[in-house]
Coordinates of C-alpha atoms and ligand atoms in Angstrom, one line a residue:
Chain A
X47 CA 15.3 -76.0 14.7
X48 CA 12.2 -73.8 15.1
X49 CA 12.4 -70.1 15.5
X50 CA 9.6 -70.0 18.2
X51 CA 10.4 -71.5 21.5
X52 CA 8.3 -74.4 22.7
X53 CA 7.0 -72.5 25.7
X54 CA 6.0 -69.6 23.4
X55 CA 4.2 -72.0 21.0
X56 CA 2.3 -73.4 23.9
X57 CA 1.3 -70.0 25.2
X58 CA 0.3 -68.7 21.7
X59 CA -1.7 -71.9 21.0
X60 CA -3.7 -71.2 24.1
X61 CA -4.1 -67.5 23.4
X62 CA -5.3 -68.2 19.9
X63 CA -7.6 -70.9 21.1
X64 CA -9.1 -68.6 23.7
X65 CA -9.2 -65.3 21.8
X66 CA -9.5 -65.9 18.1
X67 CA -13.0 -65.5 16.8
X68 CA -12.9 -65.5 13.0
X69 CA -10.2 -66.9 10.7
X70 CA -7.4 -64.6 9.7
X71 CA -5.6 -65.3 6.4
X72 CA -2.1 -63.9 6.4
X73 CA -0.7 -62.9 3.1
X74 CA 3.1 -62.7 2.8
X75 CA 4.8 -61.2 -0.2
X76 CA 8.4 -62.5 -0.4
X77 CA 11.1 -63.3 -2.9
X78 CA 13.9 -65.8 -3.0
X79 CA 16.9 -63.7 -4.0
X80 CA 18.3 -60.4 -2.7
X81 CA 16.1 -60.4 0.4
X82 CA 17.9 -61.2 3.5
X83 CA 14.9 -61.2 5.7
X84 CA 12.4 -62.9 3.4
X85 CA 13.3 -66.5 4.3
X86 CA 13.3 -66.0 8.1
X87 CA 9.9 -64.2 7.7
X88 CA 8.5 -67.1 5.8
X89 CA 9.7 -69.4 8.5
X90 CA 8.4 -67.5 11.5
X91 CA 5.0 -67.1 9.8
X92 CA 4.8 -70.7 8.9
X93 CA 5.5 -71.7 12.5
X94 CA 2.9 -69.2 13.7
X95 CA 0.2 -70.3 11.3
X96 CA 0.7 -73.9 12.5
X97 CA -0.5 -72.9 15.9
X98 CA -4.2 -72.3 15.1
X99 CA -6.7 -73.7 12.6
X100 CA -7.9 -70.1 12.2
X101 CA -4.6 -68.9 10.8
X102 CA -3.6 -69.6 7.2
X103 CA -0.5 -68.4 5.4
X104 CA -0.4 -67.6 1.7
X105 CA 3.1 -66.8 0.4
X106 CA 3.3 -64.9 -2.9
X107 CA 6.2 -63.9 -4.9
X108 CA 6.7 -60.2 -5.5
X109 CA 7.9 -60.6 -9.1
X110 CA 5.9 -63.6 -10.2
X111 CA 2.6 -62.4 -8.7
X112 CA 3.3 -58.8 -9.4
X113 CA -0.3 -58.1 -10.3
X114 CA -1.3 -59.1 -6.7
X115 CA 1.5 -57.1 -5.3
X116 CA 0.2 -54.1 -7.2
X117 CA -3.3 -54.6 -6.0
X118 CA -2.1 -54.6 -2.4
X119 CA 0.3 -51.7 -3.0
X120 CA 3.4 -53.8 -2.2
X121 CA 6.7 -52.4 -3.4
X122 CA 9.1 -54.0 -1.0
X123 CA 9.5 -57.3 0.8
X124 CA 9.0 -59.0 3.1
X125 CA 5.5 -57.6 3.4
X126 CA 2.7 -59.0 5.5
X127 CA -1.0 -58.2 5.1
X128 CA -3.8 -59.5 7.3
X129 CA -7.2 -60.2 5.7
X130 CA -10.7 -60.6 7.0
X131 CA -13.3 -62.3 4.8
X132 CA -10.8 -61.7 1.9
X133 CA -10.9 -58.0 2.6
X134 CA -7.8 -56.0 3.2
X135 CA -7.7 -54.5 6.7
X136 CA -5.3 -51.7 5.9
X137 CA -2.6 -53.4 8.0
X138 CA 0.9 -53.8 6.7
X139 CA 4.2 -55.0 8.1
X140 CA 7.3 -54.3 6.0
X141 CA 10.3 -56.2 7.2
X142 CA 10.4 -59.1 9.6
X143 CA 8.2 -58.7 12.6
X144 CA 10.8 -59.9 15.1
X145 CA 11.7 -58.8 18.6
X146 CA 9.0 -56.5 20.1
X147 CA 7.3 -56.2 16.7
X148 CA 6.2 -59.8 16.9
X149 CA 3.9 -58.7 19.7
X150 CA 2.4 -56.0 17.3
X151 CA 1.7 -58.8 14.8
X152 CA 0.0 -61.0 17.5
X153 CA -2.1 -58.1 18.6
X154 CA -3.1 -57.2 15.1
X155 CA -4.1 -60.8 14.4
X156 CA -6.3 -60.9 17.5
X157 CA -8.0 -57.6 16.5
X158 CA -8.6 -58.6 13.0
X159 CA -10.0 -62.0 14.2
X160 CA -12.4 -60.1 16.5
X161 CA -13.3 -57.7 13.8
X162 CA -12.8 -54.8 16.1
X163 CA -10.4 -53.1 18.6
X164 CA -10.4 -51.0 21.7
X165 CA -10.6 -47.5 20.1
X166 CA -13.4 -45.7 21.9
X167 CA -16.6 -44.8 20.0
X168 CA -16.1 -41.0 19.7
X169 CA -12.8 -41.6 17.9
X170 CA -14.3 -44.3 15.8
X171 CA -16.7 -41.9 14.3
X172 CA -13.9 -39.5 13.4
X173 CA -11.9 -42.3 11.8
X174 CA -14.9 -43.6 9.9
X175 CA -15.7 -40.2 8.5
X176 CA -12.4 -40.0 6.7
X177 CA -12.9 -40.2 3.0
X178 CA -9.5 -39.4 1.6
X179 CA -6.4 -41.6 1.5
X180 CA -4.3 -41.7 4.6
X181 CA -1.0 -43.4 4.8
X182 CA 0.5 -43.9 8.2
X183 CA 4.1 -45.1 8.2
X184 CA 5.6 -46.2 11.6
X185 CA 9.4 -46.7 11.6
X186 CA 10.7 -49.1 14.1
X187 CA 13.6 -51.3 15.2
X188 CA 12.9 -54.8 16.6
X189 CA 14.7 -53.9 19.9
X190 CA 12.6 -50.8 20.6
X191 CA 10.2 -51.5 23.5
X192 CA 8.2 -48.4 22.8
X193 CA 7.6 -49.1 19.1
X194 CA 4.7 -51.5 19.3
X195 CA 2.7 -48.8 20.9
X196 CA 3.0 -46.6 17.8
X197 CA 2.5 -49.5 15.4
X198 CA -0.6 -50.6 17.2
X199 CA -2.1 -47.2 17.0
X200 CA -1.6 -47.0 13.2
X201 CA -3.0 -50.5 12.7
X202 CA -6.0 -50.0 14.9
X203 CA -6.9 -46.8 13.1
X204 CA -6.4 -48.3 9.6
X205 CA -8.5 -51.3 10.5
X206 CA -11.5 -49.1 11.2
X207 CA -11.4 -47.5 7.8
X208 CA -9.4 -49.8 5.5
X209 CA -10.8 -48.4 2.3
X210 CA -9.0 -45.1 3.0
X211 CA -6.3 -45.7 5.6
X212 CA -3.1 -47.7 5.5
X213 CA -1.1 -48.4 8.7
X214 CA 2.4 -49.6 7.9
X215 CA 5.1 -50.9 10.2
X216 CA 8.5 -50.4 8.6
X217 CA 11.5 -52.2 10.0
X218 CA 14.0 -49.4 9.5
X219 CA 17.2 -51.4 9.4
X220 CA 15.9 -53.4 6.4
X221 CA 15.0 -50.4 4.3
X222 CA 17.8 -47.9 4.8
X223 CA 16.7 -45.9 1.8
X224 CA 13.5 -45.1 3.5
X225 CA 15.3 -44.3 6.7
X226 CA 17.3 -41.8 4.7
X227 CA 14.4 -40.4 2.9
X228 CA 12.4 -39.8 6.0
X229 CA 15.5 -38.9 8.2
X230 CA 14.9 -41.6 10.7
X231 CA 17.5 -41.6 13.5
X232 CA 15.2 -42.5 16.3
X233 CA 12.3 -44.7 16.7
X234 CA 9.4 -45.0 16.8
X235 CA 8.8 -42.3 14.2
X236 CA 5.5 -41.9 12.5
X237 CA 5.0 -40.1 9.2
X238 CA 1.4 -39.4 8.0
X239 CA 0.8 -38.6 4.3
X240 CA 4.3 -37.2 3.9
X241 CA 3.3 -34.0 5.6
X242 CA 2.9 -34.7 9.3
X243 CA 5.4 -36.5 11.5
X244 CA 6.1 -37.1 15.1
X245 CA 8.5 -39.1 17.3
X246 CA 7.6 -41.5 20.1
X247 CA 4.3 -43.0 21.1
X248 CA 1.1 -41.1 21.8
X249 CA -2.4 -42.0 23.0
X250 CA -4.7 -43.2 20.2
X251 CA -6.6 -39.9 20.4
X252 CA -3.5 -37.8 19.7
X253 CA -2.6 -40.0 16.7
X254 CA -6.1 -39.5 15.3
X255 CA -5.7 -35.8 15.7
X256 CA -2.4 -35.9 13.8
X257 CA -4.2 -37.9 11.0
X258 CA -6.9 -35.2 10.8
X259 CA -4.2 -32.5 10.8
X260 CA -2.4 -34.2 7.9
X261 CA -5.7 -34.2 5.9
X262 CA -6.6 -30.6 6.6
X263 CA -3.1 -29.3 5.9
X264 CA -3.2 -30.8 2.4
X265 CA -6.3 -29.2 1.3
Chain B
X258 CA 21.2 -64.0 11.8
X259 CA 19.8 -64.3 15.2
X260 CA 16.2 -63.4 15.8
X261 CA 14.1 -63.2 18.9
X262 CA 10.3 -63.0 19.0
X263 CA 8.6 -61.3 21.9
X264 CA 5.1 -62.8 22.6
X265 CA 4.6 -60.3 25.5
X266 CA 2.1 -58.1 23.8
X267 CA -0.8 -57.6 26.1
X268 CA -4.0 -59.1 24.8
X269 CA -7.0 -56.9 25.0
X270 CA -8.9 -57.4 28.3
X271 CA -12.6 -57.1 28.9
X272 CA -12.6 -54.8 31.8
X273 CA -14.7 -55.7 34.7
X274 CA -16.7 -53.0 36.6
X275 CA -14.7 -53.4 39.8
X276 CA -11.5 -54.9 41.1
X277 CA -9.9 -55.6 44.4
X278 CA -6.6 -54.1 43.4
X279 CA -5.6 -51.9 40.5
X280 CA -1.8 -51.6 39.9
X281 CA -0.6 -48.8 37.8
X282 CA 2.6 -49.6 35.9
X283 CA 3.9 -53.0 34.8
X284 CA 7.6 -52.7 35.5
X285 CA 9.3 -55.1 37.9
X286 CA 7.5 -53.6 40.9
X287 CA 4.0 -53.6 39.4
X288 CA 4.3 -57.1 37.9
X289 CA 5.6 -58.5 41.2
X290 CA 2.7 -56.9 43.0
X291 CA 0.4 -58.4 40.4
X292 CA 1.9 -61.9 41.0
X293 CA 1.3 -61.6 44.7
X294 CA -2.1 -60.0 44.5
X295 CA -3.6 -62.4 41.9
X296 CA -2.0 -65.4 43.6
X297 CA -3.8 -64.3 46.8
X298 CA -7.0 -64.5 44.7
X299 CA -7.6 -60.8 44.6
X300 CA -9.1 -59.7 41.3
X301 CA -6.2 -57.7 39.9
X302 CA -5.9 -55.3 37.1
X303 CA -2.6 -53.9 35.9
X304 CA -2.8 -50.7 33.9
X305 CA 0.4 -50.1 31.9
X306 CA 1.4 -47.8 29.0
X307 CA 4.4 -49.2 27.1
X308 CA 5.8 -52.6 27.4
X309 CA 5.6 -55.1 30.3
X310 CA 8.8 -55.0 32.1
X311 CA 9.0 -51.2 32.2
X312 CA 12.4 -49.6 32.1
X313 CA 14.0 -53.0 32.8
X314 CA 12.6 -54.2 29.4
X315 CA 14.7 -51.6 27.6
X316 CA 17.9 -52.8 29.1
X317 CA 19.8 -55.2 26.9
X318 CA 21.3 -57.5 29.5
X319 CA 20.9 -57.7 33.2
X320 CA 23.6 -59.3 35.3
X321 CA 22.7 -58.5 38.9
X322 CA 19.2 -59.9 39.2
X323 CA 19.3 -63.1 41.2
X324 CA 18.5 -66.5 39.6
X325 CA 20.2 -65.9 36.3
X326 CA 23.9 -66.8 36.7
X327 CA 24.6 -65.9 33.0
X328 CA 22.4 -62.8 33.1
X329 CA 19.1 -62.3 31.4
X330 CA 17.8 -59.9 28.7
X331 CA 15.6 -57.2 30.0
X332 CA 12.9 -58.0 27.4
X333 CA 12.9 -61.7 28.5
X334 CA 12.7 -60.9 32.2
X335 CA 9.7 -58.5 31.6
X336 CA 8.0 -61.1 29.5
X337 CA 8.5 -63.8 32.1
X338 CA 7.2 -61.6 34.9
X339 CA 4.1 -60.8 32.9
X340 CA 3.4 -64.4 32.1
X341 CA 3.8 -65.3 35.8
X342 CA 1.2 -62.6 36.8
X343 CA -1.2 -63.6 34.0
X344 CA -0.9 -67.3 35.1
X345 CA -2.6 -66.4 38.4
X346 CA -5.3 -64.4 36.6
X347 CA -4.0 -60.8 36.7
X348 CA -5.4 -58.8 33.8
X349 CA -3.1 -56.4 32.0
X350 CA -4.7 -53.4 30.3
X351 CA -2.6 -51.5 27.8
X352 CA -3.0 -47.8 28.3
X353 CA -3.2 -45.2 31.0
X354 CA -5.9 -43.9 33.3
X355 CA -7.9 -41.1 31.6
X356 CA -9.1 -39.9 35.0
X357 CA -8.4 -41.1 38.4
X358 CA -9.8 -40.5 41.9
X359 CA -7.7 -42.4 44.4
X360 CA -8.8 -40.5 47.5
X361 CA -12.4 -41.7 47.3
X362 CA -13.8 -45.1 48.5
X363 CA -14.0 -47.1 46.4
X364 CA -11.4 -45.5 44.1
X365 CA -12.5 -44.6 40.6
X366 CA -10.5 -45.0 37.4
X367 CA -11.5 -44.3 33.8
X368 CA -9.9 -46.5 31.2
X369 CA -10.6 -46.2 27.5
X370 CA -13.9 -44.5 28.3
X371 CA -15.0 -47.0 30.9
X372 CA -15.4 -46.3 34.6
X373 CA -14.1 -48.9 36.9
X374 CA -13.8 -49.0 40.7
X375 CA -11.3 -50.6 42.9
X376 CA -10.7 -51.0 46.7
X377 CA -7.0 -50.7 46.5
X378 CA -4.4 -49.0 44.3
X379 CA -0.7 -49.8 44.0
X380 CA 1.3 -47.1 42.1
X381 CA 4.4 -48.5 40.4
X382 CA 4.9 -46.0 37.6
X383 CA 8.7 -45.9 37.8
X384 CA 10.7 -43.2 36.2
X385 CA 11.5 -41.7 32.8
X386 CA 14.9 -40.6 31.5
X387 CA 15.6 -37.0 32.5
X388 CA 16.3 -34.3 30.0
X389 CA 19.1 -31.9 30.4
X390 CA 17.2 -29.1 28.6
X391 CA 20.3 -27.8 26.9
X392 CA 19.9 -25.9 23.5
X393 CA 19.4 -28.3 20.6
X394 CA 18.3 -31.2 22.8
X395 CA 14.6 -31.0 22.1
X396 CA 15.0 -29.9 18.5
X397 CA 17.3 -32.8 17.7
X398 CA 15.5 -35.5 19.6
X399 CA 14.9 -38.2 17.0
X400 CA 17.5 -36.6 14.8
X401 CA 20.5 -38.1 16.6
X402 CA 19.5 -37.3 20.2
X403 CA 18.2 -40.4 22.0
X404 CA 17.4 -41.7 25.4
X405 CA 17.1 -45.3 24.4
X406 CA 20.2 -47.2 23.2
X407 CA 18.4 -50.4 22.5
X408 CA 15.9 -48.5 20.3
X409 CA 18.2 -46.3 18.3
X410 CA 21.6 -47.9 18.5
X411 CA 21.3 -49.6 15.1
X412 CA 21.2 -46.2 13.4
X413 CA 24.7 -45.5 14.4
X414 CA 26.7 -48.2 12.7
X415 CA 30.3 -47.1 12.3
X416 CA 29.4 -43.7 13.6
X417 CA 30.7 -41.4 16.4
X418 CA 28.6 -41.3 19.5
X419 CA 28.7 -39.2 22.6
X420 CA 27.0 -40.6 25.7
X421 CA 26.3 -38.1 28.4
X422 CA 26.6 -39.4 31.9
X423 CA 29.2 -41.9 33.3
X424 CA 26.8 -43.5 35.8
X425 CA 26.1 -47.2 35.6
X426 CA 23.3 -46.7 33.1
X427 CA 25.4 -44.6 30.7
X428 CA 28.3 -47.0 30.8
X429 CA 26.1 -50.1 30.5
X430 CA 24.3 -48.7 27.5
X431 CA 27.6 -47.6 26.0
X432 CA 28.8 -51.2 26.0
X433 CA 25.7 -52.1 24.0
X434 CA 26.3 -49.1 21.6
X435 CA 29.8 -50.4 21.0
X436 CA 28.3 -53.2 19.0
X437 CA 27.4 -50.6 16.3
X438 CA 29.4 -47.4 16.7
X439 CA 32.9 -46.8 15.6
X440 CA 33.7 -44.7 18.7
X441 CA 31.9 -43.8 21.9
X442 CA 32.9 -40.9 24.1
X443 CA 31.3 -40.6 27.5
X444 CA 31.1 -37.1 28.8
X445 CA 30.7 -36.7 32.6
X446 CA 29.9 -33.6 34.6
X447 CA 31.7 -34.8 37.7
X448 CA 35.5 -35.3 37.9
X449 CA 35.0 -39.1 38.6
X450 CA 33.3 -42.0 36.9
X451 CA 30.3 -43.1 39.0
X452 CA 29.6 -46.4 37.2
X453 CA 30.3 -49.8 38.7
X454 CA 33.9 -50.9 38.1
X455 CA 32.9 -54.1 36.3
X456 CA 31.0 -52.1 33.7
X457 CA 33.9 -49.6 33.2
X458 CA 36.3 -52.5 32.6
X459 CA 34.0 -54.0 30.1
X460 CA 33.5 -50.7 28.3
X461 CA 37.2 -50.2 28.0
X462 CA 37.6 -53.7 26.6
X463 CA 35.5 -52.8 23.6
X464 CA 38.5 -50.7 22.5
X465 CA 36.0 -48.1 21.2
X466 CA 35.6 -46.0 24.3
X467 CA 36.9 -42.9 25.9
X468 CA 35.9 -40.7 28.9
X469 CA 35.9 -37.0 29.1
X470 CA 35.4 -36.1 32.8
X471 CA 34.6 -32.9 34.6
X472 CA 32.9 -31.4 31.5
X473 CA 29.6 -29.8 31.2
X474 CA 27.3 -30.3 28.2
X475 CA 26.4 -26.8 27.0
X476 CA 24.4 -27.7 23.9
X477 CA 23.9 -30.0 21.0
X478 CA 24.6 -28.7 17.6
X479 CA 23.4 -29.5 14.1
X480 CA 21.0 -28.2 11.6
X481 CA 18.6 -31.0 10.8
X482 CA 20.6 -33.7 12.5
X483 CA 23.2 -33.9 15.2
X484 CA 26.7 -32.7 14.2
X485 CA 28.3 -32.4 17.6
X486 CA 28.2 -31.3 21.2
X487 CA 29.5 -28.2 22.8
X488 CA 31.2 -29.0 26.1
X489 CA 33.1 -26.9 28.8
X490 CA 35.9 -28.0 31.1
X491 CA 34.6 -27.1 34.5
X492 CA 37.8 -26.0 36.2
X493 CA 39.4 -24.0 33.3
X494 CA 36.2 -23.0 31.7
X495 CA 37.6 -23.8 28.2
X496 CA 35.0 -24.7 25.7
X497 CA 35.2 -27.0 22.7
X498 CA 33.1 -28.7 20.0
X499 CA 33.2 -32.5 19.9
X500 CA 31.8 -33.7 16.6
X501 CA 29.6 -36.7 16.6
X502 CA 26.6 -38.3 14.8
X503 CA 24.6 -39.3 17.9
X504 CA 24.1 -38.2 21.5
X505 CA 22.6 -40.6 24.1
X506 CA 21.6 -39.0 27.4
X507 CA 21.8 -41.0 30.6
X508 CA 21.7 -38.1 33.1
X509 CA 19.3 -39.5 35.6
X510 CA 15.7 -40.3 36.0
X511 CA 12.5 -38.4 36.9
X512 CA 9.6 -40.0 38.7
X513 CA 6.3 -40.5 36.7
X514 CA 3.8 -39.1 39.1
X515 CA 1.8 -36.7 37.1
X516 CA -1.6 -38.4 37.5
X517 CA -1.2 -38.6 41.3
X518 CA 0.9 -35.6 42.1
X519 CA -2.0 -33.7 43.6
X520 CA -3.2 -36.6 45.7
X521 CA -0.3 -38.4 47.3
X522 CA 2.5 -36.9 49.4
X523 CA 5.7 -36.4 47.4
X524 CA 9.3 -35.6 48.6
X525 CA 11.0 -32.5 47.3
X526 CA 12.2 -34.3 44.2
X527 CA 8.8 -35.5 43.3
X528 CA 9.1 -39.1 44.4
X529 CA 6.1 -40.6 46.3
X530 CA 6.7 -40.9 50.0
X531 CA 6.0 -44.3 51.6
X532 CA 6.5 -46.0 54.9
X533 CA 8.1 -49.3 55.5
X534 CA 4.9 -51.0 54.4
X535 CA 4.9 -49.1 51.1
X536 CA 1.9 -47.1 52.3
X537 CA 1.4 -43.7 50.8
X538 CA -0.4 -40.7 52.5
X539 CA -3.8 -42.0 51.2
X540 CA -5.7 -44.9 52.7
X541 CA -5.8 -47.9 50.4
X542 CA -3.0 -46.6 48.1
X543 CA 0.5 -48.1 48.1
X544 CA 3.5 -47.3 46.0
X545 CA 6.5 -49.4 45.0
X546 CA 9.6 -49.4 43.0
X547 CA 11.6 -46.5 41.4
X548 CA 8.7 -44.0 41.8
X549 CA 9.1 -44.0 45.6
X550 CA 11.3 -41.8 47.7
X551 CA 14.6 -43.2 48.7
X552 CA 14.3 -46.3 46.5
X553 CA 17.4 -48.3 45.5
X554 CA 16.7 -48.0 41.8
X555 CA 17.4 -51.6 40.9
X556 CA 15.1 -54.4 39.7
X557 CA 15.8 -56.6 42.8
X558 CA 14.7 -53.7 45.0
X559 CA 11.6 -52.9 42.9
X560 CA 10.6 -56.5 43.1
X561 CA 10.9 -56.6 46.9
X562 CA 8.9 -53.4 47.2
X563 CA 6.2 -54.7 44.9
X564 CA 5.8 -57.9 46.9
X565 CA 5.5 -55.8 50.2
X566 CA 2.9 -53.5 48.7
X567 CA 0.7 -56.4 47.5
X568 CA 0.9 -58.3 50.8
X569 CA 0.1 -55.1 52.7
X570 CA -2.8 -54.4 50.4
X571 CA -4.1 -57.9 50.8
X572 CA -4.0 -57.6 54.7
X573 CA -5.8 -54.3 54.4
X574 CA -8.5 -55.7 52.2
X575 CA -9.1 -58.8 54.3
X576 CA -9.3 -56.6 57.4
X577 CA -12.0 -54.5 55.7
X578 CA -14.2 -57.3 54.4
Ligands
LIG174 C1 19.8 -47.8 31.2 C2 19.4 -48.5 32.4 C3 20.0 -49.7 32.8 C4 19.6 -50.4 33.9 N1 20.2 -51.6 34.3 C5 19.8 -52.3 35.4 C6 20.5 -53.5 35.8 O1 21.4 -54.0 35.1 N2 20.0 -54.1 36.9 C7 19.0 -53.6 37.7 O2 18.7 -54.2 38.7 N3 18.4 -52.4 37.3 C8 18.8 -51.8 36.2 N4 18.2 -50.6 35.9 C9 17.1 -50.1 36.8 C10 15.8 -50.8 36.6 O3 15.4 -50.7 35.2 C11 14.7 -50.2 37.5 O4 15.1 -50.1 38.8 C12 13.4 -50.9 37.4 O5 12.9 -51.1 36.1 C13 12.3 -50.2 38.2 O6 11.1 -50.9 38.2 P1 9.7 -50.2 38.4 O7 8.7 -51.3 38.3 O8 9.8 -49.4 39.7 O9 9.5 -49.1 37.3 P2 9.7 -49.1 35.7 O10 10.5 -50.3 35.3 O11 10.1 -47.8 35.3 O12 8.2 -49.4 35.2 C14 7.2 -48.5 35.3 C15 6.1 -48.8 34.3 O13 4.9 -47.9 34.6 C16 4.4 -47.4 33.4 N5 3.7 -46.2 33.6 C17 4.2 -45.0 34.0 N6 3.2 -44.0 34.2 C18 2.1 -44.7 33.8 C19 0.7 -44.3 33.8 N7 0.3 -43.0 34.1 N8 -0.2 -45.2 33.4 C20 0.1 -46.5 33.1 N9 1.4 -46.9 33.1 C21 2.4 -46.0 33.5 C22 5.7 -47.2 32.5 O14 5.3 -47.1 31.2 C23 6.4 -48.5 32.9 O15 6.1 -49.6 32.1 C24 18.6 -49.9 34.7 C25 18.0 -48.7 34.4 C26 18.4 -48.0 33.2 C27 17.7 -46.7 32.8

C-alpha cells in the first residue's frame, strides 16, 4: 500500500502541475542497513516523484557513493538535497520528512522550481552579501506544527546564497546524539554556526539578523 | 512504523492589490470564515502565521467536533478545512501583517513589503498559551519547559513529567504524553480537577498519572535543564521540590490581539468585544473564535462564529456596492 493517500496524490499532482516551473532533481542519500528511516524515506520520495514529470529522484548509497556524499557534506542518512540545474541549493533534510515536515519539503520543492522565494528585497541583499560559511541547523519533530516555519526560514535563506549557506532540517528523534550535543528538549530549535541559537519560530528578518550576529561574533 | 504526511503547507500566493475580505488567522474560525466568504465569491485572502488549523492543529486527537464519530486528529482537521477554503478560491498567505490600518476605508495591510487594500477584515487570531512567569520558566523554556506536548513529547521517553494545570487541555495533553513518559504528575492550583470527567478517567487508565491538587507552582529549577518544580500546598503553606525532567504548562490562554489592540474595543482581559453578529467596534471589521470576549473556546464554537462573521461581512459588502 502507498504511503500517500489518494486524495493527497491528486491534490499534489494538481499543485505541481500548476506551480512547478523548472525541474527539481531530488537527491537522496540512504543505506540499506542500520537505518530505520531510510527505507520509508525512499518510499515516500518515490511516490512523490511519480506525481510530476518535473520531479526526479536519484537515490545514492552513503557508503558506496561516499565521494558524492562528501561532496554534498552528508554524514548521516536519510539525507535529502534539492538541486536546480545540477546546482546545490543549500537545502538539506536529515531524517524522514514526515508529518508537518512533509509540507516543508513541498514548499522547498516549489521554491527551488521557481528559482526564488518570498524573502523581500532588502533582506535578499543582506543574504547575498554573506561571504563566509553559514550553517543553520533546525531541530524538529514531525508532530510539531510550528516547526515548518523555522525550517522554511532556514531553507529560504540558504537558497538565496547556496555557495555559503546551508539550511538543514534535522529530525531530532532520529539523531539522538545531535539532540544531546545541542541540548534539544524543545522544538523548533535553531542553531547557527554553533554559536547562536534560539527556540521557536521567528519572522525571516529576525532569522537573518541572527545569521549576521553569528558571523560577527565569530570574527 | 506509522507515518503521516501533511500536505497542508501553504503555497506561495501572488498577492493581489486588493481584496473584498482579508481574514487574519487560519484556525478553525478563520478558515470557516474563508470557506463562507470565498464560496460567496468574495475575493478572500487569509493571512496566517504558523500552520493552518491554528491551536486545533496542535491537538493530537479531537473527539467532540461533530461529524467524526471516531474523533479526528487536529492536524487532519486543519488540513481539511484549509483544502475546503482553497477549493472555493481563498488564498492563504503565510506570514503576518507588517503594518495594518483597519480603521481606514479601504483598510490597508502591508504583507511581505507589499501594500494591499481590503473592504472588510475578519480577525480570527485566537489565543496563545499563557505563561505563569515563575522563576526558571523563561530560562528553561526549550530546556524541559514546554507549552506544546505534540511538539516536545517525544523528548521525554521514560522520563518524569510535571503538567501544570488540571483543566481539559492539561489532562488531554497528559494522555498524549503518557505515550512517552514514565510518569506524569498534574499539579493544580485549585482544590478540584476542572477537566471533563471522560478525560480524567482516560488519564487514570494510562496507569502513569497522579494529581497534586491545591498546590501553587513557585518555580522551576535546574541549571541548564529542568531538574524539578518547587510547589506549595496552599492551605498549610508547606513547600516541597518535585523532581522531574520536563514541565508542560497548560495554565490558560491569552488572546493574540497585539496588532489590533489600539484599534478595536477589548474587554478587561484583552479579548475583542463583538456583538451577536461578530461585529467589532470598527466598521467593516468582524472578529470570531477564541480571540473574542466570552467565546466558548471550542472548535465547534469557533467554526460557528467564523461562519457568522463571513455572512455578516458579505451582507455588509453587498449593501455597500
Ligand atoms: C491543548 C488544547 C486542547 C484542545 N482540545 C480541544 C478539543 O478537543 N476540542 C475542541 O473543540 N477544542 C479544543 N481546544 C480548543 C481549540 O483548539 C480552539 O477553540 C480553537 O482552535 C480556536 O480556534 P480559532 O480559530 O479561534 O483560533 P486558533 O486556533 O488559535 O487560530 C488562530 C490562528 O491565528 C494565527 N495568528 C495569530 N496572530 C496572528 C497575526 N498577527 N497574523 C497572522 N496570523 C495570526 C495563529 O498563528 C493561529 O494559526 C483545545 C485547545 C488546547 C490548547
